[in-house]
PDB file of C-alpha atoms and ligand atoms in Angstrom:
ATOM      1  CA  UNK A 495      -6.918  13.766  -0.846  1.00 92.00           C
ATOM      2  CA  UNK A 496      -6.029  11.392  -2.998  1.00 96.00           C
ATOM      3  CA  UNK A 497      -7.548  10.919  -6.970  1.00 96.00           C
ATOM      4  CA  UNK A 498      -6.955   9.229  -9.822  1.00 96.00           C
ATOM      5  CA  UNK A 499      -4.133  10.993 -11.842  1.00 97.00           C
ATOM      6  CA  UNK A 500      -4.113  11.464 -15.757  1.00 96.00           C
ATOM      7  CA  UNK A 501      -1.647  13.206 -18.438  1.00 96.00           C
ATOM      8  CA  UNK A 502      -1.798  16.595 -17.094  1.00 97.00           C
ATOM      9  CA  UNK A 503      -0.244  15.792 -13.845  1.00 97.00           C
ATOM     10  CA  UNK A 504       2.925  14.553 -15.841  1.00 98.00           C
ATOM     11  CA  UNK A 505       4.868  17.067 -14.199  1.00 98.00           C
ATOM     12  CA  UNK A 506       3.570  16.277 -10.649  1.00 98.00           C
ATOM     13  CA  UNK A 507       4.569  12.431 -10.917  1.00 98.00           C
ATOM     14  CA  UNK A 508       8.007  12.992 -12.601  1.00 98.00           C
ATOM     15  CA  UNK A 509       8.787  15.551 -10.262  1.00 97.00           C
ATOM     16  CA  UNK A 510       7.612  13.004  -6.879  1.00 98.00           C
ATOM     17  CA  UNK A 511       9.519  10.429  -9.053  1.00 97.00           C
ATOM     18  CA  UNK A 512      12.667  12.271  -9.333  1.00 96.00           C
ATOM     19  CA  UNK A 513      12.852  13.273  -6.021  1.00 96.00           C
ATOM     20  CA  UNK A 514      12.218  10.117  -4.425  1.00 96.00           C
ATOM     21  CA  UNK A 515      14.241   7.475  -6.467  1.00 93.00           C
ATOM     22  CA  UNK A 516      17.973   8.376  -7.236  1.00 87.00           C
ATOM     23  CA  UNK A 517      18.165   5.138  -8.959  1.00 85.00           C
ATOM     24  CA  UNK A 518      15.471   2.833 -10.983  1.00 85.00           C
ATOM     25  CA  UNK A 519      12.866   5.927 -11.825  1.00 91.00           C
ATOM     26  CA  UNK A 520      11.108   5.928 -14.073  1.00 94.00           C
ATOM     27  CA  UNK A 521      12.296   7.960 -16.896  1.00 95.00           C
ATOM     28  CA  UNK A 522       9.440  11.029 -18.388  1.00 97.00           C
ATOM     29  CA  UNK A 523       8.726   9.608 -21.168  1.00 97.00           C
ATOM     30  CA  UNK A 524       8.158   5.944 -19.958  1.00 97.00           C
ATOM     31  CA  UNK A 525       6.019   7.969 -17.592  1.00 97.00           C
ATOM     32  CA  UNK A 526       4.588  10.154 -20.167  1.00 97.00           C
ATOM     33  CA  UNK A 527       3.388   7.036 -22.211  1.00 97.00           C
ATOM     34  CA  UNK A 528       2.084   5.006 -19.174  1.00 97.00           C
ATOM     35  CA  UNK A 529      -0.422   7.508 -18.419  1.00 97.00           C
ATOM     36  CA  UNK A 530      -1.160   7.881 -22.357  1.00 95.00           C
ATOM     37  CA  UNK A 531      -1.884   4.077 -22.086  1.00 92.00           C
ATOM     38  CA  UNK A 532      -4.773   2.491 -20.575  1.00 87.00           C
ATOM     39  CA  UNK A 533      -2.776  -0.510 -18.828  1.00 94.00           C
ATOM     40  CA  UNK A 534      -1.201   1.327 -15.703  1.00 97.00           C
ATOM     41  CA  UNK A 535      -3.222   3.667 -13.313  1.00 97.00           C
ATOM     42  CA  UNK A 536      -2.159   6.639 -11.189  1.00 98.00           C
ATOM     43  CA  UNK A 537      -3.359   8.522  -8.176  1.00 98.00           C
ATOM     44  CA  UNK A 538      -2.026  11.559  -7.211  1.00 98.00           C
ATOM     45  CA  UNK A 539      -2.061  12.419  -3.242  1.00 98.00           C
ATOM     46  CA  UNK A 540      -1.827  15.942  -2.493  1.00 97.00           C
ATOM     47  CA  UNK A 541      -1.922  17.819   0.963  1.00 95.00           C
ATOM     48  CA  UNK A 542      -2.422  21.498   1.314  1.00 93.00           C
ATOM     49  CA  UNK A 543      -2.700  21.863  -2.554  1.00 93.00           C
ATOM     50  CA  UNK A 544       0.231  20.445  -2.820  1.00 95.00           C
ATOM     51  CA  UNK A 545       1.575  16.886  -5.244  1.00 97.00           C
ATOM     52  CA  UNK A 546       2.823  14.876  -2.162  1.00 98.00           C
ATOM     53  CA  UNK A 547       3.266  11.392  -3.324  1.00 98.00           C
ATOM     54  CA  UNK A 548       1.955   9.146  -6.248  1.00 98.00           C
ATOM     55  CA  UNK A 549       1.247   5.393  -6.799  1.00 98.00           C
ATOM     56  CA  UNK A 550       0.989   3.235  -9.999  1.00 98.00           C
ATOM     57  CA  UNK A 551      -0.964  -0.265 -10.718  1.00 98.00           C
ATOM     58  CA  UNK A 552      -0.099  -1.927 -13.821  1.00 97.00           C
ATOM     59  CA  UNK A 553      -3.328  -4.660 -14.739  1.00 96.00           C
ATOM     60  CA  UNK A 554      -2.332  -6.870 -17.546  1.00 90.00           C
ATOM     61  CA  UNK A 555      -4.994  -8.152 -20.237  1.00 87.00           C
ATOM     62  CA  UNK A 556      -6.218 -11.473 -18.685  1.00 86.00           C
ATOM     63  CA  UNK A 557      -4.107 -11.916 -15.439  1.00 89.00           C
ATOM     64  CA  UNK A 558      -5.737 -11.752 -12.213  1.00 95.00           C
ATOM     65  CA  UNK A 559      -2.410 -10.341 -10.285  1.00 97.00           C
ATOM     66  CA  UNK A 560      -2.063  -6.640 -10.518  1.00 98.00           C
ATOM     67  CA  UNK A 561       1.441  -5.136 -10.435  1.00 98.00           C
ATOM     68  CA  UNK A 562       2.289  -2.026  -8.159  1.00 98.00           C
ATOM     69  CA  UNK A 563       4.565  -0.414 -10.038  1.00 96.00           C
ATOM     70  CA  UNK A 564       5.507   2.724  -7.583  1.00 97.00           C
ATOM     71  CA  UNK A 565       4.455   4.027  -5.315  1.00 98.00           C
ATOM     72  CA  UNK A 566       6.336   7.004  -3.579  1.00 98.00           C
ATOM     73  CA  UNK A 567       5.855   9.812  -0.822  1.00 98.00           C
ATOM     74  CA  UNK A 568       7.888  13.233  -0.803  1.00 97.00           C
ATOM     75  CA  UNK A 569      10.184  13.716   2.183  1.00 95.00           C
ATOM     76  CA  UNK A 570       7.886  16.611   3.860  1.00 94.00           C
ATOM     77  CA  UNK A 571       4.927  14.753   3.290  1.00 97.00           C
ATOM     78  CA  UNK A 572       5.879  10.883   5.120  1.00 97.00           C
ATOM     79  CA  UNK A 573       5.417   9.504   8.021  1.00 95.00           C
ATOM     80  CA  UNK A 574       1.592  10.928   7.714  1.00 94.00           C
ATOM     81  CA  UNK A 575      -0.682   8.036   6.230  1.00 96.00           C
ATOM     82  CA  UNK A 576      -0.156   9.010   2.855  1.00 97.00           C
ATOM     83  CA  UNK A 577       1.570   6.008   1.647  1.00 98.00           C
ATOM     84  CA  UNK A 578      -1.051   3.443   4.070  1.00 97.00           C
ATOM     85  CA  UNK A 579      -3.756   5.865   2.249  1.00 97.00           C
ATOM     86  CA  UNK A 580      -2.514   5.209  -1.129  1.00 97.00           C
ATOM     87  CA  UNK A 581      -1.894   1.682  -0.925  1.00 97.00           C
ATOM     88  CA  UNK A 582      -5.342   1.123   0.779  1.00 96.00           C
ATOM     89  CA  UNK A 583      -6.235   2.743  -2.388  1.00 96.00           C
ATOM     90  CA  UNK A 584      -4.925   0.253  -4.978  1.00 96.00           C
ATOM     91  CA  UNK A 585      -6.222  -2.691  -3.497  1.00 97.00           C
ATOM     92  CA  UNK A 586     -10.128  -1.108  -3.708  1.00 96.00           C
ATOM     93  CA  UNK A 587      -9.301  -0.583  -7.132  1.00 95.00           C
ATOM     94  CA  UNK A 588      -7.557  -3.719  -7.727  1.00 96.00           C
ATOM     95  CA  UNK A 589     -10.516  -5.669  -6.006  1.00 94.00           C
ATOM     96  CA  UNK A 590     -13.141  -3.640  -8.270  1.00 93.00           C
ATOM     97  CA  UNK A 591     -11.258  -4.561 -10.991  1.00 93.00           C
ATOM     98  CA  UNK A 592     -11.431  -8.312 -10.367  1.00 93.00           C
ATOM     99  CA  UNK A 593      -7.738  -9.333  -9.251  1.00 95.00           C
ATOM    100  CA  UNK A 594      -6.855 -11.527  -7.170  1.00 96.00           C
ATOM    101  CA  UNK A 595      -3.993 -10.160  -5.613  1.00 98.00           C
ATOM    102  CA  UNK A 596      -1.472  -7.165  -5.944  1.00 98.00           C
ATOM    103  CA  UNK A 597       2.237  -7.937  -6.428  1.00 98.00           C
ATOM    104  CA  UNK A 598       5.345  -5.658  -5.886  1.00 98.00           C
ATOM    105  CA  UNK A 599       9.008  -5.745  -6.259  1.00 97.00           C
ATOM    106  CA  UNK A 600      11.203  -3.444  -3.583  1.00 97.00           C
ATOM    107  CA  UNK A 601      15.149  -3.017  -2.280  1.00 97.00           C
ATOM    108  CA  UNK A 602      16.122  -5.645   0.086  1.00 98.00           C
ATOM    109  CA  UNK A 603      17.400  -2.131   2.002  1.00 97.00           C
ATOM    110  CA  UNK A 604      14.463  -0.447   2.183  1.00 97.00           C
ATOM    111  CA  UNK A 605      13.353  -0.633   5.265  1.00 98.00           C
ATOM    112  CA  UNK A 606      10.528   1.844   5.403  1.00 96.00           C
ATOM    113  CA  UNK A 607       8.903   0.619   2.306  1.00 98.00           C
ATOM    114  CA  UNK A 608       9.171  -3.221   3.722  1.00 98.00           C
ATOM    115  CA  UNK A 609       7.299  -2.288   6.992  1.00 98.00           C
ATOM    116  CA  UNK A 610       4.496  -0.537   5.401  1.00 98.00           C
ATOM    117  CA  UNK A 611       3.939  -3.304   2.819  1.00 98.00           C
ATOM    118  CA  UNK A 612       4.213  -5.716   5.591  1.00 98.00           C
ATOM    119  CA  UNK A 613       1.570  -3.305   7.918  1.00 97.00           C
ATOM    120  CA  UNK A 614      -0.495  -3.477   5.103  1.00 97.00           C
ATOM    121  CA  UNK A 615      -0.508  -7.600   4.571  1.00 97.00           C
ATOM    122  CA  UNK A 616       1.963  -8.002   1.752  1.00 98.00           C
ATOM    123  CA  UNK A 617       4.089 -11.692   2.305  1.00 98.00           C
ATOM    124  CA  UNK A 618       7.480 -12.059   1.636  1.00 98.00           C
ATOM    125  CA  UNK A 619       7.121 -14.377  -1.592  1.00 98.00           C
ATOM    126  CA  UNK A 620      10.616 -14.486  -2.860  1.00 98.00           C
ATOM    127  CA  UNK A 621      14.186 -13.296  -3.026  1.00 98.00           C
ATOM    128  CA  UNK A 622      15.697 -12.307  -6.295  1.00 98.00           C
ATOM    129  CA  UNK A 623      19.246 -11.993  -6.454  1.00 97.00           C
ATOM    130  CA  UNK A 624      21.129  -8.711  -8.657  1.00 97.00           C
ATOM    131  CA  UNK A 625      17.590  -7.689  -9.229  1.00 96.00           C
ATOM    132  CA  UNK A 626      18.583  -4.053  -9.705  1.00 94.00           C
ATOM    133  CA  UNK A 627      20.816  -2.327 -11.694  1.00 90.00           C
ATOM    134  CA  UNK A 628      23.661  -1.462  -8.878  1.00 93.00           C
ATOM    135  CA  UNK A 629      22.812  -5.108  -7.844  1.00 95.00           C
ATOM    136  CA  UNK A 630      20.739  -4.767  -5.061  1.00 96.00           C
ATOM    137  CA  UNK A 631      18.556  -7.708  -4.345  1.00 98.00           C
ATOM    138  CA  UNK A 632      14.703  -7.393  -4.754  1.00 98.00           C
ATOM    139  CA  UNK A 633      12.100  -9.161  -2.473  1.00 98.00           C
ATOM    140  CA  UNK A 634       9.091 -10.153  -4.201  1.00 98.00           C
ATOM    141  CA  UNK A 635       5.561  -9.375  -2.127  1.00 98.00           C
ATOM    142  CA  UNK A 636       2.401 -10.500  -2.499  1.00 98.00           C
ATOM    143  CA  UNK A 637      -0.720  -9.472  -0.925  1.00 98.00           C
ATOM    144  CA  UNK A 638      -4.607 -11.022  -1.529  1.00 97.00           C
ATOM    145  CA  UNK A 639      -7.251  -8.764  -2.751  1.00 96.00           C
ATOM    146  CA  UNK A 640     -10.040  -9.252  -0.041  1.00 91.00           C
ATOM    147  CA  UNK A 641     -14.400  -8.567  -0.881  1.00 88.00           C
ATOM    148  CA  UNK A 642     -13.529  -5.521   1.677  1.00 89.00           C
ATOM    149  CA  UNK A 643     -10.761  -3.914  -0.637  1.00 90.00           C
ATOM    150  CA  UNK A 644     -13.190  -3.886  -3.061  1.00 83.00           C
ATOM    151  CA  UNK A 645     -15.639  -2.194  -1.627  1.00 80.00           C
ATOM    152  CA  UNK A 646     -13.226   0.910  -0.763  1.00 66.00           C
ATOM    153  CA  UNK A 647     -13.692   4.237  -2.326  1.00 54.00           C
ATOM    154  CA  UNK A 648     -11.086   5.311  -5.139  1.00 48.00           C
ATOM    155  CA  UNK A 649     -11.012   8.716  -3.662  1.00 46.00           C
ATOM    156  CA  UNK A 650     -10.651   8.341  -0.142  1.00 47.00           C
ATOM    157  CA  UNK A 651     -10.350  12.238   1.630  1.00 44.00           C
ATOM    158  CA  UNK A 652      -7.390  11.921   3.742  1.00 41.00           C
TER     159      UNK A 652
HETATM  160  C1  COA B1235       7.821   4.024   1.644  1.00 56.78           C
HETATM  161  C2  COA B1235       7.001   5.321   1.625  1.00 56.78           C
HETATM  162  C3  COA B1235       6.074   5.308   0.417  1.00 56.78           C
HETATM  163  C4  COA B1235       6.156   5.379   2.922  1.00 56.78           C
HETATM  164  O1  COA B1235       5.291   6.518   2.808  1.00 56.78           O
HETATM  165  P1  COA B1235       4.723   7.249   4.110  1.00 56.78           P
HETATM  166  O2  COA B1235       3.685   8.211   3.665  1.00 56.78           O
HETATM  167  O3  COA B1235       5.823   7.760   4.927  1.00 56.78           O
HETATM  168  O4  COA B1235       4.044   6.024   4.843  1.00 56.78           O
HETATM  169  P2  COA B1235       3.036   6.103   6.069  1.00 56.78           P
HETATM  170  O5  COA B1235       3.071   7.451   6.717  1.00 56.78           O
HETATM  171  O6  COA B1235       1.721   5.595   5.608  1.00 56.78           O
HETATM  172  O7  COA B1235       3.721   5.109   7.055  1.00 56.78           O
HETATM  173  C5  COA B1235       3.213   3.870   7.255  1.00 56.78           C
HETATM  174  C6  COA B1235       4.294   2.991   7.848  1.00 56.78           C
HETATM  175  O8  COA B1235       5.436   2.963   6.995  1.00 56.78           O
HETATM  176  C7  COA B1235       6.596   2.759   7.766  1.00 56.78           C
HETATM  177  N1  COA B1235       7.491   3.903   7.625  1.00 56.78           N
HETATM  178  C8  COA B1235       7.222   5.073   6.994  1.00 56.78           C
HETATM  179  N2  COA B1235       8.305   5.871   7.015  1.00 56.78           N
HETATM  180  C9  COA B1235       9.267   5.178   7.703  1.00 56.78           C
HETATM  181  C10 COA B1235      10.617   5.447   8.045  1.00 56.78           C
HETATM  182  N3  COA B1235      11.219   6.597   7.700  1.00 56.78           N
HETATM  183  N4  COA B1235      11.313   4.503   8.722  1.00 56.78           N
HETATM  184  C11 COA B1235      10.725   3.308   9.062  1.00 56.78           C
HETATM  185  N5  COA B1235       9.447   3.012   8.747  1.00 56.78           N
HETATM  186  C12 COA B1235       8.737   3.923   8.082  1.00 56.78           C
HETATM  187  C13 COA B1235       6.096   2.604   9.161  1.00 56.78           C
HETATM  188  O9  COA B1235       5.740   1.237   9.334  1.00 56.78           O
HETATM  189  C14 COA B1235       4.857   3.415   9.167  1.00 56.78           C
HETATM  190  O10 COA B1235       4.055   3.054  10.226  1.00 56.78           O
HETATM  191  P3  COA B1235       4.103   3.889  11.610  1.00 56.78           P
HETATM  192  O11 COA B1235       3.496   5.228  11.282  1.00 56.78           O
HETATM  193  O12 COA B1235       3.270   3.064  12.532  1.00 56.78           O
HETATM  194  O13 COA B1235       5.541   3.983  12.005  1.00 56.78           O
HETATM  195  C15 COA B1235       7.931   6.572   1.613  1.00 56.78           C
HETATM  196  O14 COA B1235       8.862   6.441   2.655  1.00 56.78           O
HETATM  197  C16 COA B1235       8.655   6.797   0.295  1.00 56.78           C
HETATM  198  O15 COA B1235       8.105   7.341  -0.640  1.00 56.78           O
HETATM  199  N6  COA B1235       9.938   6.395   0.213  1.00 56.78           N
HETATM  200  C17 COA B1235      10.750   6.656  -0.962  1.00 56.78           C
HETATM  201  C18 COA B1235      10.251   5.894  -2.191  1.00 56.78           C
HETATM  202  C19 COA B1235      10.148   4.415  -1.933  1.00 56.78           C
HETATM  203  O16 COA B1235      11.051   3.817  -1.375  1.00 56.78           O
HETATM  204  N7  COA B1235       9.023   3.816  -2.387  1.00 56.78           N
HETATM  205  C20 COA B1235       8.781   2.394  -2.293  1.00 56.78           C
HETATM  206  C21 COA B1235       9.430   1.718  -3.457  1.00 56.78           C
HETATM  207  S1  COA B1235       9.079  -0.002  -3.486  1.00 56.78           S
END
């Protein structure tokens, strides 16, 4: 199941964060204050009552592109629709929110993450050399908010 997350699942998200990015997390407190804040958005994904993988959609005031900030699944819990789920889950609330399209940064490396982006209609738009700290390239992708994202449900039971 997946629902929209607020400041009491701190823990939840900084523990999914933790364990799923040794480099680039987000630190606590960035976290802490993002869900404090009314810009980014969370939803939680749990299976068998347990936090299995978060995402995060930053809207900024005025601009039709959306930002998906992270978006993460804990290694017992992939390979299972749960990051499909939660991505089909940003774009409904993306579209009900009015963008245009959702935009996302990842590791040139990372394959997994590529493929489901790709699966899921994000386009290559660019390349951005030492985008990371280690200086990793990042590939920039962008993917249109369609009338049928829009209409998808927020909580969508998995
Ligand atoms: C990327 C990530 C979110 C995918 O989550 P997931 O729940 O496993 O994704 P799904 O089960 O919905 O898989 C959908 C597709 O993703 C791709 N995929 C998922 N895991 C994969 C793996 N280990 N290797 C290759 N492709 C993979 C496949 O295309 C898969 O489709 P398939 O089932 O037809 O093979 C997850 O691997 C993760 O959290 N990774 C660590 C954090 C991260 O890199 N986040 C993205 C940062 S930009």
């Amino acid at each position: 199941m997946i629902r929209l997350a607020g400041r009491d699942d701190l823990d939840s998200i900084d523990v999914i964060e933790r364990e799923s990015f040794p480099l680039d997390r987000f630190a606590r407190r960035n976290l802490r204050r993002m869900l404090a804040g009314g810009r980014t958005r969370f939803w939680l994904a749990s299976r068998d009552g347990q936090a299995a993988g978060y995402a995060a959609l930053c809207f900024r005031k005025g601009a039709r592109i959306a930002r998906l900030y992270s978006l993460a699944v804990r290694d017992g819990f992939q390979g299972s629709g749960l990051g499909s789920a939660l991505i089909d889950t940003v774009l409904g609330a993306a579209g009900k929110a009015g963008c245009r399209a959702v935009r996302l940064e990842v590791r040139e490396s990372n394959l997994p993450a590529r493929k489901l982006y790709e699966r899921s209609g994000f386009r290559l738009l660019s390349r951005h050399c030492s985008y990371y700290e280690d200086g990793e390239t990042a590939l920039r992708y962008e993917r249109s908010v369609t009338a049928q994202d829009a209409y998808r449900q927020e909580t969508d039971p998995l």
